[in-house]
Short mmCIF file of C-alpha atoms (C1' of nucleotides) in Angstrom, two decimals:
data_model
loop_
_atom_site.label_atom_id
_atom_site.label_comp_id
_atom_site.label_asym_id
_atom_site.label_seq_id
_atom_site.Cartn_x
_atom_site.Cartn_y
_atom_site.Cartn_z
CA UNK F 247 26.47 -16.61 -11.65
CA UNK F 248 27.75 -19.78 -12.97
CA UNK F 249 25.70 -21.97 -14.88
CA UNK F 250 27.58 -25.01 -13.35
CA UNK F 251 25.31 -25.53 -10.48
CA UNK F 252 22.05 -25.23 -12.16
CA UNK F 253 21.71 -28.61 -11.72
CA UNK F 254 18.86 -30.25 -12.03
CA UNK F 255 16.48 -27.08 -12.32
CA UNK F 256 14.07 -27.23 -15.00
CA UNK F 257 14.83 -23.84 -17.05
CA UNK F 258 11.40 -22.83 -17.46
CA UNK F 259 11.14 -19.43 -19.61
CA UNK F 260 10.16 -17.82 -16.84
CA UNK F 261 13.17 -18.72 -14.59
CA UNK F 262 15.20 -17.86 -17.60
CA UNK F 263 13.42 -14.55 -17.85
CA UNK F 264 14.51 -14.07 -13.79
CA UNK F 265 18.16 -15.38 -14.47
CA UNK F 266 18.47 -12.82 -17.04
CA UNK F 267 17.15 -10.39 -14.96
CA UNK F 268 19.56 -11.42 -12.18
CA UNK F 269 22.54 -11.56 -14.06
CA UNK F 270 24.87 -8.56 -13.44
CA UNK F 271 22.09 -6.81 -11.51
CA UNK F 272 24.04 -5.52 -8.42
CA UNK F 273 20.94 -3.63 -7.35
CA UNK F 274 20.15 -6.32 -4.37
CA UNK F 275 16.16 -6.42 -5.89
CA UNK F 276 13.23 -7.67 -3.57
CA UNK F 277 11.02 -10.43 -4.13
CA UNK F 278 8.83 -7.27 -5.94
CA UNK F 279 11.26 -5.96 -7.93
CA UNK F 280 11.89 -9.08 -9.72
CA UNK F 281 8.22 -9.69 -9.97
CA UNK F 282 7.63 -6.25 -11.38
CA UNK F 283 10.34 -6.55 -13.97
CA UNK F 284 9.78 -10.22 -15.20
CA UNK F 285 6.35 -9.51 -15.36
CA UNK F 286 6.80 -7.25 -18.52
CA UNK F 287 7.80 -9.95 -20.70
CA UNK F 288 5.36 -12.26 -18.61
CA UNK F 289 2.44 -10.45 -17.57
CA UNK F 290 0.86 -13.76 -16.20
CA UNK F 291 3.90 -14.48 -14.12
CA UNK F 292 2.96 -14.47 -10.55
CA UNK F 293 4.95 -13.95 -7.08
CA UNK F 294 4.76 -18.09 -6.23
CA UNK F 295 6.94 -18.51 -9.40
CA UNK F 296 9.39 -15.96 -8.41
CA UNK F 297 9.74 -17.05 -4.49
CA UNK F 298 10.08 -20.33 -5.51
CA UNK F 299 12.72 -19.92 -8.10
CA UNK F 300 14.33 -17.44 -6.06
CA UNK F 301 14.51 -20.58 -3.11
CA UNK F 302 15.77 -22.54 -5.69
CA UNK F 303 18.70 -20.66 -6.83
CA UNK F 304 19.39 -19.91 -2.94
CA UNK F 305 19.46 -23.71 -2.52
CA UNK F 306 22.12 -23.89 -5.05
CA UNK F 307 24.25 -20.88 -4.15
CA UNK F 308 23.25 -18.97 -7.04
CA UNK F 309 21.60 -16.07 -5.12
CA UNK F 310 22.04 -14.74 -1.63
CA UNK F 311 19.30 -14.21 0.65
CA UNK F 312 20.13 -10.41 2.28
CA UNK F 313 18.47 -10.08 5.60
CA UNK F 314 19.20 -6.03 5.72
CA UNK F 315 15.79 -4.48 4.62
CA UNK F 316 14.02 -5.05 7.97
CA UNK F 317 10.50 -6.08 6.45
CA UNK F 318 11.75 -7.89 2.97
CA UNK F 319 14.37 -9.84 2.06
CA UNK F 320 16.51 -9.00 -0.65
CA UNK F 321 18.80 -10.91 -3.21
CA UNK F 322 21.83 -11.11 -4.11
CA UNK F 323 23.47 -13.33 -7.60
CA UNK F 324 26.99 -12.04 -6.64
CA UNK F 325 27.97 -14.72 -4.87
CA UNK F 326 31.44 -14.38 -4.37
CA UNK F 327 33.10 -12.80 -1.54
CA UNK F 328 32.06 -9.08 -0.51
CA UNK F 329 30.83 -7.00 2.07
CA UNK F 330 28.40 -4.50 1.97
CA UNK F 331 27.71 -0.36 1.55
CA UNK F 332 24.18 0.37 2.90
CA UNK F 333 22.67 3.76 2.85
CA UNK F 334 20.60 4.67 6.08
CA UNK F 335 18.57 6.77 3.81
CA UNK F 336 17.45 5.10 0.98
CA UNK F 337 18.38 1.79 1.70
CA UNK F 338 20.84 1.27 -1.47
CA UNK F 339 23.35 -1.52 -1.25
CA UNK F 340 26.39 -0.87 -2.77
CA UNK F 341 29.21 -3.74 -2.94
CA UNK F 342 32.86 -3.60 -1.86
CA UNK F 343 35.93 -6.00 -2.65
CA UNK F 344 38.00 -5.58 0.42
CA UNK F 345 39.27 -7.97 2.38
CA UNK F 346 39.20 -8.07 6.19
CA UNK F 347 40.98 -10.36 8.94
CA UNK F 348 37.74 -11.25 11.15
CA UNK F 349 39.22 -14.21 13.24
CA UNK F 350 37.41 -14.45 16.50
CA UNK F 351 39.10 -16.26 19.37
CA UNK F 352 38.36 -19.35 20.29
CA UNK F 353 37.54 -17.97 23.82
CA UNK F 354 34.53 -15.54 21.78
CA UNK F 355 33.00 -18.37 19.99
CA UNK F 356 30.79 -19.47 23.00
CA UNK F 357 30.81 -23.15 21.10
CA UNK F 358 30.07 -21.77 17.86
CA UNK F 359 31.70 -23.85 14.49
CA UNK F 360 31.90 -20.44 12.97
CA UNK F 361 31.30 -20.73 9.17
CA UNK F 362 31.27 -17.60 7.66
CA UNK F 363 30.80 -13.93 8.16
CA UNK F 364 29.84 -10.49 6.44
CA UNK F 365 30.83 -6.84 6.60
CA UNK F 366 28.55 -4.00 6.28
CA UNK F 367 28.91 -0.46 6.54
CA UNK F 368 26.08 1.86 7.37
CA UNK F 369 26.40 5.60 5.97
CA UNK F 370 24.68 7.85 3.50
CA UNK F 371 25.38 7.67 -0.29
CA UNK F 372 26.53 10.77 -2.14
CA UNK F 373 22.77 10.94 -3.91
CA UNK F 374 21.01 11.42 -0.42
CA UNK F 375 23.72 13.50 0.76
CA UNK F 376 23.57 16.14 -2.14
CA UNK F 377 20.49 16.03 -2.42
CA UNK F 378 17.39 17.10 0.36
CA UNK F 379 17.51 13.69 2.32
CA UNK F 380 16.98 16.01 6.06
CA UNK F 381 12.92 14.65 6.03
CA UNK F 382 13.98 11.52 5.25
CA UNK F 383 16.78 11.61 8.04
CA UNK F 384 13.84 12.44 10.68
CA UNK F 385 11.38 10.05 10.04
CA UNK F 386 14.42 7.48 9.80
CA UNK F 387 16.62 8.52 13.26
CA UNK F 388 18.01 5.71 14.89
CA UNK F 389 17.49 3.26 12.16
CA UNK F 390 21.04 1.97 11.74
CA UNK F 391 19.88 -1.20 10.09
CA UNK Q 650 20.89 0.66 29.07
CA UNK Q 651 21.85 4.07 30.91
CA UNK Q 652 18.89 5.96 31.80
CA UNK Q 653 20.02 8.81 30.83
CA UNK Q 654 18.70 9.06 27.12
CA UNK Q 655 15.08 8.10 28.16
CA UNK Q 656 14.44 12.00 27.78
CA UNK Q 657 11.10 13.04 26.83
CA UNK Q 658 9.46 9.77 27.15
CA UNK Q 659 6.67 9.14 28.84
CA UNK Q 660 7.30 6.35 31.54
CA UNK Q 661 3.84 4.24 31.63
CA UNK Q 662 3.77 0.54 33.63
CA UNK Q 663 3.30 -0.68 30.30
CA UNK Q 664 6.90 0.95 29.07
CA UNK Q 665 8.41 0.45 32.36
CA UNK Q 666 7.55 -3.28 31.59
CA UNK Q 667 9.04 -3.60 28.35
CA UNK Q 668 12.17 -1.97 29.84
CA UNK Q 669 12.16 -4.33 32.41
CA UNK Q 670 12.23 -7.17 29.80
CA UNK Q 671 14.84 -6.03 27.64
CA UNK Q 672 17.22 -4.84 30.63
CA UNK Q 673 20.08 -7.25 30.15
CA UNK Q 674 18.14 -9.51 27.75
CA UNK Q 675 20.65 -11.00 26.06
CA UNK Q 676 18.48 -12.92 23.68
CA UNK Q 677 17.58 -10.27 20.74
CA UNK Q 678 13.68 -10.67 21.28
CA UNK Q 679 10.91 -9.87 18.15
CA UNK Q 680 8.15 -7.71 18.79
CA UNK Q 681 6.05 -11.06 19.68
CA UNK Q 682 8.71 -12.44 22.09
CA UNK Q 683 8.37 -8.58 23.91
CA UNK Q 684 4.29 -9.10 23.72
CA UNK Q 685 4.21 -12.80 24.67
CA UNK Q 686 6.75 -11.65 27.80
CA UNK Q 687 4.53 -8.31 28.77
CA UNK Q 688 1.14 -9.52 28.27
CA UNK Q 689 1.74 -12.01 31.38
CA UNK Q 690 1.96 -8.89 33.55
CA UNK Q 691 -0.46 -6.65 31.25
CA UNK Q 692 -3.56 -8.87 29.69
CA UNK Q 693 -4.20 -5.83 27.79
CA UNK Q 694 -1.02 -4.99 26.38
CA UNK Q 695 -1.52 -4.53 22.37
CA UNK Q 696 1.36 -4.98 19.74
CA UNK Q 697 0.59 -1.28 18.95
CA UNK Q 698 1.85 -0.63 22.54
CA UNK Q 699 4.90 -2.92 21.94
CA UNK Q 700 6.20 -1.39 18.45
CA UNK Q 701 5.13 2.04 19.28
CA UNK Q 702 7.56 1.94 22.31
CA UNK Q 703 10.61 0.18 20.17
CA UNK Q 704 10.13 2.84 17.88
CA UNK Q 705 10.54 5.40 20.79
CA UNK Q 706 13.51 3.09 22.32
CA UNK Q 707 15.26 2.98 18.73
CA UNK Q 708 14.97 6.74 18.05
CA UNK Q 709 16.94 7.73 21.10
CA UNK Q 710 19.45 4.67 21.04
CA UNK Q 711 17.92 2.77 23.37
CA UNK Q 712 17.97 -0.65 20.99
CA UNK Q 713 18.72 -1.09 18.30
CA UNK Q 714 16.64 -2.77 15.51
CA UNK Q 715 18.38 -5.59 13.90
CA UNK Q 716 17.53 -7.11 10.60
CA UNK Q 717 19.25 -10.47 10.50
CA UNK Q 718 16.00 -12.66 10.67
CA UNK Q 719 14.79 -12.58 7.03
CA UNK Q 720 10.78 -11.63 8.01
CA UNK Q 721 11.37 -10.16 11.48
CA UNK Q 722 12.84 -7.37 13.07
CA UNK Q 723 14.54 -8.06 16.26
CA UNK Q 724 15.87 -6.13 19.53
CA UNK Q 725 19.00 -5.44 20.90
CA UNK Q 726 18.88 -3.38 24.39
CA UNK Q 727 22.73 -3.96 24.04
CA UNK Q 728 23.80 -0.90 22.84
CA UNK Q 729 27.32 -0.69 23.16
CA UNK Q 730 29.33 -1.53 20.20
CA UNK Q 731 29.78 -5.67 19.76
CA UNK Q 732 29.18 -7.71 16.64
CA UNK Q 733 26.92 -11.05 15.97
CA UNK Q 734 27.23 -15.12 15.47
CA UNK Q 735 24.34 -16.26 14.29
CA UNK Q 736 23.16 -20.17 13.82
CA UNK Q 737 21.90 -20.50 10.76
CA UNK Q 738 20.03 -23.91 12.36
CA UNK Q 739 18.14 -21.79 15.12
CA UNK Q 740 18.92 -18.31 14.78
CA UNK Q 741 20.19 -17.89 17.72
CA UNK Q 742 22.09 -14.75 18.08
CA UNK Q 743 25.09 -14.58 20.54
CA UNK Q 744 27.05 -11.33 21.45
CA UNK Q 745 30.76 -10.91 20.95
CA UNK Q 746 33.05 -8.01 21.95
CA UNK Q 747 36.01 -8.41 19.20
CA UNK Q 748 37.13 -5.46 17.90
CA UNK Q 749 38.28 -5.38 14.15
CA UNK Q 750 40.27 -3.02 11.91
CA UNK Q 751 37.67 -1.84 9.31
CA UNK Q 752 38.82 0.74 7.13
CA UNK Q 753 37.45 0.76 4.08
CA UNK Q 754 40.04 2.68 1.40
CA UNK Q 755 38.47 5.50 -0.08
CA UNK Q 756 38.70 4.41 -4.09
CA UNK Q 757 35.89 1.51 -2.33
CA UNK Q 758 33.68 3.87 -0.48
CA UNK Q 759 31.86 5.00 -3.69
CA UNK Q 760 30.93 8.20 -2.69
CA UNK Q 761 29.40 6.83 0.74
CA UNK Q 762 30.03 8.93 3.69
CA UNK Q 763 30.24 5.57 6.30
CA UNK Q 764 29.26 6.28 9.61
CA UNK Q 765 29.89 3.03 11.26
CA UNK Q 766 29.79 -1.19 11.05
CA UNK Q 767 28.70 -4.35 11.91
CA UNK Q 768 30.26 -8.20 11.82
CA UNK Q 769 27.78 -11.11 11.22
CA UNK Q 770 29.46 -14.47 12.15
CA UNK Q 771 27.33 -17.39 10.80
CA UNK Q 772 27.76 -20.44 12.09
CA UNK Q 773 26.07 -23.35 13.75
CA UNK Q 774 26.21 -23.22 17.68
CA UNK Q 775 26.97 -25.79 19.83
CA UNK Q 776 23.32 -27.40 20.99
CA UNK Q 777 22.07 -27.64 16.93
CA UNK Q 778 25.34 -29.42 16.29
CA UNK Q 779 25.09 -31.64 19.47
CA UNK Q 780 20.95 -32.60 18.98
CA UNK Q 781 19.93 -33.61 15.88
CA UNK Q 782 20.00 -30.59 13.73
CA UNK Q 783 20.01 -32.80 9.97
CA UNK Q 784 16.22 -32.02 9.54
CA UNK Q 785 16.25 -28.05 10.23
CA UNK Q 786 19.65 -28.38 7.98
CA UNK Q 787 17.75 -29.71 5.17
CA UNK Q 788 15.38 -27.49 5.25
CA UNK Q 789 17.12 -24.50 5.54
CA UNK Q 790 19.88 -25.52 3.23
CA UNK Q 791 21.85 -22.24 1.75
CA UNK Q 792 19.97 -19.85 4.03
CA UNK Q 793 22.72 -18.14 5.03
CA UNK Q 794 21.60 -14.93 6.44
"C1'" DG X 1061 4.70 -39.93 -19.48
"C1'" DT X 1062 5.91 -38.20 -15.03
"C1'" DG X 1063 7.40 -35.41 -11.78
"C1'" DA X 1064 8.39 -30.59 -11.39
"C1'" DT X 1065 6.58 -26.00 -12.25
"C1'" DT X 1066 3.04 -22.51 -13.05
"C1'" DG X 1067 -0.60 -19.36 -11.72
"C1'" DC X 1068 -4.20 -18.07 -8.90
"C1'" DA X 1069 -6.31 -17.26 -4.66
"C1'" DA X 1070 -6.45 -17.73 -0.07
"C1'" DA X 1071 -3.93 -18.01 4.17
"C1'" DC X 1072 -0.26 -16.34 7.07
"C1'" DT X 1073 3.22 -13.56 9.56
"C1'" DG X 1074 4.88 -9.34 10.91
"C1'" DT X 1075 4.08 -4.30 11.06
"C1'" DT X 1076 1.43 -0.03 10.80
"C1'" DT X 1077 -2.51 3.03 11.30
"C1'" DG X 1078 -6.92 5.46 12.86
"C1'" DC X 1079 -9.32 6.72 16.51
"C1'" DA X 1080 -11.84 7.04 20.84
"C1'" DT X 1081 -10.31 6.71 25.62
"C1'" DT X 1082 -7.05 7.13 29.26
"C1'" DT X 1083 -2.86 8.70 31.40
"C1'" DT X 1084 1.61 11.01 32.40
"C1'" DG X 1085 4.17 14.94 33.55
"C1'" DC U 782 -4.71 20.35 31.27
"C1'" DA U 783 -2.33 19.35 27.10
"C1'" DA U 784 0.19 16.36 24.78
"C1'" DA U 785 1.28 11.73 24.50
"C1'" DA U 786 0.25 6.84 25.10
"C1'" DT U 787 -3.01 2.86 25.18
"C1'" DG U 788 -5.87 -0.73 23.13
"C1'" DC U 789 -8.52 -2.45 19.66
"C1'" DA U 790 -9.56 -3.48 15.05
"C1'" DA U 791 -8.81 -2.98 10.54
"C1'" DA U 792 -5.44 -2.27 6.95
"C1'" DC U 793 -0.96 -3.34 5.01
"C1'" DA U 794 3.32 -5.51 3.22
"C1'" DG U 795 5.80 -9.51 2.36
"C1'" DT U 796 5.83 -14.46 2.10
"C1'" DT U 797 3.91 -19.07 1.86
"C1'" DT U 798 0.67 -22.70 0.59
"C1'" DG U 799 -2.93 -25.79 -1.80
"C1'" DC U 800 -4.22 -27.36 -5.91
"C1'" DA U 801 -5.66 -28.04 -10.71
"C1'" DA U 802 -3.63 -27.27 -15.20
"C1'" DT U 803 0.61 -27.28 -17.81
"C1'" DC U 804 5.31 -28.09 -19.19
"C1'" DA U 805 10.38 -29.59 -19.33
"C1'" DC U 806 13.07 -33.33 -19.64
#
DNA sequence: GTGATTGCAAACTGTTTGCATTTTG
DNA sequence: CAAAATGCAAACAGTTTGCAATCAC
């Protein structure tokens, strides 16, 4: 993240508390998982502080909203270009750096001004592969998102 | 959809509607689109009914469940390989059959065994940029998935 | 000082579950 | 006839909102 569009956000101790918690975090945390963390240093912190910093730093580019988790939304402070690993099993996100040539043909755009676009892979991770993930496969078949 | 992976399922009016719905649906209903659709025909129908039978459809690749829409899950009866555009305005979600080169290079995979992939293509389609889209713009602004 | 932010609780949206009743194959 | 599906209501999970008190700039 760079602190160059923080503009105008007031830098409350509490949305320092979730910056810090943001920065280098590549584990693509929920709306909880920020919550549960930040609340440790600020056990009166409460989830209308961290959705609305979180919709502040996604107003100003400094956090990705990931719909990939079906029922919650997940974020993202990488916000430079990459695509996405996501386990089937245990829903992990992993990032990747490559780079891929998606141009879609004018004809294919059905009048879309195509802005952007984003990559992801579905497979298992080596952890649920290795280890007993054959329940989990069952009680997850056919969930490819 | 072919018929031939409804094995094992139990074919009641109220299914048989819902399949009727989604057969060449090309508009990626939510589980209240489906409801608000098969209630006309079946007062009765219950959401139960509804997400009990997309769970049935899912696990024998019948649809598949798509999380693109932040708090929803949506439906796909399309289930032969294609990728997305999305508006970010209305979230519309349009179908497109371009097929791209994505290997990923083993150093990247991190240990993931990758089973397959998806495109998202965001973008603003043509009707939001022809009516006046400024307002859901604003208030949207950087939600791009 | 003033407008933005916090924290709490209540309201909401979408999804799941338990269970008695009905139905399909 | 047995196993599975329906419908209803209640329970859940995640997100949003209203508002008085507080805080950053």
């Amino acid at each position: 993240m760079k602190d160059a569009k923080l503009t105008g956000l007031k830098l409350t101790p509490q949305r320092l508390a979730i910056l810090e918690y943001l920065s280098g975090n590549r584990e693509h945390p929920s709306a909880a998982d920020i919550y549960a963390a930040v609340s440790e240093k600020f056990p009166t912190m409460s989830f209308a502080t961290v959705y609305n910093t979180l919709k502040a730093l996604r107003d100003r580019d400094h956090v990705l909203e990931l719909a990939i988790d079906g029922g919650k939304r997940r974020y993202d402070p990488e916000t430079i270009r990459h695509h996405h690993l996501i386990c089937t099993e245990c829903r992990k996100i992993v990032d990747i750096y490559v780079e891929f040539d998606l141009s879609v043909p004018e004809a294919e755009r059905d009048g879309f001004d195509i802005a952007g676009n984003h990559v992801d892979f579905y497979g298992v991770c080596r952890n649920c592969r290795e280890s007993g993930s054959e329940q989990k496969a069952a009680s997850r078949k056919g969930r490819k998102t």
